Tab-separated table of C-alpha atoms in Angstrom:
chain	number	residue	atom	x	y	z
I	1	UNK	CA	-0.041	0.156	-0.098
I	2	UNK	CA	1.698	3.222	-1.188
I	3	UNK	CA	0.043	6.457	0.741
I	4	UNK	CA	1.644	10.367	0.082
I	5	UNK	CA	2.158	11.186	3.732
I	6	UNK	CA	4.035	14.035	2.493
I	7	UNK	CA	1.470	16.661	2.515
I	8	UNK	CA	0.313	15.428	5.924
I	9	UNK	CA	0.537	17.180	9.083
I	10	UNK	CA	1.951	14.963	12.604
I	11	UNK	CA	1.846	16.103	16.044
I	12	UNK	CA	3.512	13.434	18.350
I	13	UNK	CA	2.515	14.046	22.173
I	14	UNK	CA	4.689	11.658	24.152
I	15	UNK	CA	6.489	12.225	27.197
I	16	UNK	CA	9.033	9.945	26.195
I	17	UNK	CA	12.237	11.683	24.263
I	18	UNK	CA	13.676	8.100	22.811
I	19	UNK	CA	9.517	7.486	21.815
I	20	UNK	CA	8.693	9.924	20.455
I	21	UNK	CA	12.182	9.766	18.213
I	22	UNK	CA	11.116	6.626	17.189
I	23	UNK	CA	7.625	7.377	16.149
I	24	UNK	CA	9.201	10.367	14.053
I	25	UNK	CA	11.266	7.916	12.758
I	26	UNK	CA	9.177	5.782	11.673
I	27	UNK	CA	6.336	8.628	10.402
I	28	UNK	CA	9.781	9.886	8.252
I	29	UNK	CA	10.556	6.488	7.286
I	30	UNK	CA	6.595	6.363	5.675
I	31	UNK	CA	6.916	9.569	3.687
I	32	UNK	CA	5.692	12.212	6.238
I	33	UNK	CA	7.223	15.400	6.171
I	34	UNK	CA	5.416	17.373	8.560
I	35	UNK	CA	6.145	16.111	12.177
I	36	UNK	CA	5.181	18.709	14.884
I	37	UNK	CA	6.779	16.731	18.676
I	38	UNK	CA	5.133	17.754	22.018
I	39	UNK	CA	6.413	16.191	25.116
I	40	UNK	CA	3.316	16.128	27.354
I	41	UNK	CA	-0.859	17.333	26.776
I	42	UNK	CA	-0.444	20.688	27.976
I	43	UNK	CA	2.446	21.547	25.513
I	44	UNK	CA	0.224	19.270	23.275
I	45	UNK	CA	-2.828	21.615	23.238
I	46	UNK	CA	-0.332	24.314	22.363
I	47	UNK	CA	0.904	22.871	19.399
I	48	UNK	CA	-2.040	21.790	18.172
I	49	UNK	CA	-2.834	25.763	17.802
I	50	UNK	CA	0.362	26.279	16.061
I	51	UNK	CA	0.750	23.076	14.192
I	52	UNK	CA	-3.166	22.800	12.588
I	53	UNK	CA	-2.383	18.659	12.545
I	54	UNK	CA	-4.258	16.536	9.957
I	55	UNK	CA	-3.062	13.196	12.281
I	56	UNK	CA	-2.486	13.434	16.213
I	57	UNK	CA	-0.443	10.737	17.666
I	58	UNK	CA	-0.616	10.343	21.432
I	59	UNK	CA	0.842	8.613	24.800
I	60	UNK	CA	-1.827	8.060	26.790
I	61	UNK	CA	0.695	8.146	30.243
I	62	UNK	CA	2.133	11.859	30.767
I	63	UNK	CA	2.551	13.872	33.151
I	64	UNK	CA	0.683	16.979	33.486
I	65	UNK	CA	-1.792	16.801	31.179
I	66	UNK	CA	-1.870	12.976	30.042
I	67	UNK	CA	-3.664	11.683	26.737
I	68	UNK	CA	-7.227	10.794	27.987
I	69	UNK	CA	-6.985	14.207	29.755
I	70	UNK	CA	-6.223	16.195	26.167
I	71	UNK	CA	-8.371	13.672	24.205
I	72	UNK	CA	-11.201	14.914	26.463
I	73	UNK	CA	-10.203	18.436	25.752
I	74	UNK	CA	-9.796	18.200	22.383
I	75	UNK	CA	-13.318	16.511	21.152
I	76	UNK	CA	-16.385	18.899	21.875
I	77	UNK	CA	-18.066	20.081	19.279
I	78	UNK	CA	-16.775	23.410	19.629
I	79	UNK	CA	-13.355	22.653	19.496
I	80	UNK	CA	-11.700	23.654	16.176
I	81	UNK	CA	-9.737	20.592	16.296
I	82	UNK	CA	-12.619	17.908	17.718
I	83	UNK	CA	-12.541	16.162	14.595
I	84	UNK	CA	-8.723	15.478	14.072
I	85	UNK	CA	-8.040	11.549	14.031
I	86	UNK	CA	-6.462	10.435	17.404
I	87	UNK	CA	-3.972	7.815	17.168
I	88	UNK	CA	-3.872	6.970	20.988
I	89	UNK	CA	-0.179	4.976	21.957
I	90	UNK	CA	-0.201	2.761	25.268
I	91	UNK	CA	1.415	0.085	26.763
I	92	UNK	CA	-1.130	-0.493	29.267
I	93	UNK	CA	-4.166	-3.076	27.012
I	94	UNK	CA	-6.232	-4.176	29.669
I	95	UNK	CA	-10.211	-4.423	28.792
I	96	UNK	CA	-10.727	-1.635	31.062
I	97	UNK	CA	-8.297	0.850	28.955
I	98	UNK	CA	-9.579	-0.380	25.624
I	99	UNK	CA	-12.838	0.697	26.519
I	100	UNK	CA	-12.382	4.135	27.822
I	101	UNK	CA	-10.559	4.450	24.532
I	102	UNK	CA	-13.379	3.918	22.763
I	103	UNK	CA	-15.946	5.831	25.185
I	104	UNK	CA	-12.970	8.577	24.362
I	105	UNK	CA	-13.747	8.714	21.344
I	106	UNK	CA	-10.092	7.677	19.813
I	107	UNK	CA	-9.739	6.540	16.176
I	108	UNK	CA	-7.083	3.512	16.892
I	109	UNK	CA	-5.334	2.407	20.014
I	110	UNK	CA	-1.452	1.698	19.616
I	111	UNK	CA	-0.021	-0.920	21.838
I	112	UNK	CA	3.715	-0.789	23.425
I	113	UNK	CA	6.101	-1.945	22.611
I	114	UNK	CA	5.414	-0.431	18.724
I	115	UNK	CA	6.054	-1.646	15.276
I	116	UNK	CA	6.431	0.006	11.937
I	117	UNK	CA	4.092	-1.794	10.402
I	118	UNK	CA	1.377	-1.517	13.292
I	119	UNK	CA	2.014	2.314	13.263
I	120	UNK	CA	1.561	2.317	9.247
I	121	UNK	CA	-1.835	0.231	9.582
I	122	UNK	CA	-2.895	2.679	12.258
I	123	UNK	CA	-2.373	5.606	9.992
I	124	UNK	CA	-3.463	3.810	6.762
I	125	UNK	CA	-6.889	3.082	8.778
I	126	UNK	CA	-7.583	6.610	9.411
I	127	UNK	CA	-6.345	8.039	6.005
I	128	UNK	CA	-8.584	5.132	3.950
I	129	UNK	CA	-11.484	4.251	6.394
I	130	UNK	CA	-12.532	7.575	7.804
I	131	UNK	CA	-15.260	7.033	10.606
I	132	UNK	CA	-18.393	9.720	10.512
I	133	UNK	CA	-18.740	11.621	13.920
I	134	UNK	CA	-21.406	10.824	16.426
I	135	UNK	CA	-22.720	13.414	18.922
I	136	UNK	CA	-24.852	11.379	21.762
I	137	UNK	CA	-25.735	13.232	25.291
I	138	UNK	CA	-22.703	11.320	26.746
I	139	UNK	CA	-20.228	10.548	23.439
I	140	UNK	CA	-18.987	12.810	21.026
I	141	UNK	CA	-15.980	11.066	18.430
I	142	UNK	CA	-15.649	8.460	15.714
I	143	UNK	CA	-19.083	6.615	14.500
I	144	UNK	CA	-17.586	2.877	16.815
I	145	UNK	CA	-17.206	0.317	14.565
I	146	UNK	CA	-19.735	-1.853	15.126
I	147	UNK	CA	-22.309	0.753	14.031
I	148	UNK	CA	-20.039	1.294	11.038
I	149	UNK	CA	-19.755	-2.472	10.132
I	150	UNK	CA	-23.409	-2.906	10.848
I	151	UNK	CA	-24.332	-0.274	8.261
I	152	UNK	CA	-22.064	-1.846	5.751
I	153	UNK	CA	-23.828	-5.086	6.381
I	154	UNK	CA	-27.317	-3.227	5.534
I	155	UNK	CA	-26.080	-1.637	2.870
I	156	UNK	CA	-24.943	-4.710	1.365
I	157	UNK	CA	-28.454	-6.204	1.606
I	158	UNK	CA	-30.914	-3.804	0.537
I	159	UNK	CA	-34.230	-4.229	2.082
I	160	UNK	CA	-32.488	-5.471	5.744
I	161	UNK	CA	-31.998	-8.492	4.411
I	162	UNK	CA	-28.996	-8.810	7.026
I	163	UNK	CA	-26.993	-11.660	6.254
I	164	UNK	CA	-27.098	-12.224	10.366
I	165	UNK	CA	-23.775	-11.491	10.820
I	166	UNK	CA	-23.170	-9.705	14.300
I	167	UNK	CA	-21.410	-6.465	14.559
């Protein structure tokens, strides 16, 4: 798969300088040329105003303002960056964390240690398979995949003749 990432701006928010270097190097290897970095959520919010990113790659656990808090601030319909795709990076992959990521409005979750292949797959996913945003009293963010997949099933079977597959 060949994606042209040269015209996109990536914002990498990660407290580890080493991990920022790894992410930047991988993104550059994929052809990205505009990569802005921040070392915590507070400086990440400031960087968003300067960088106007197309994709946000965000560590979950950081000092000052963690990734989850940053996403809560961004995923507000009045925020100019509310619709930016978010790829959350974490070493904590327990089920409760994955469910929380879904509730926060994360597009993709990337587990540490990360591989170039896994990062590329997540970036490709947010570019090639954009998700519509949903607003309910308790949620604002990308439509959950289950809803998107269910819509595809119904569209593939006109007249509501679903194939019986659970989404």
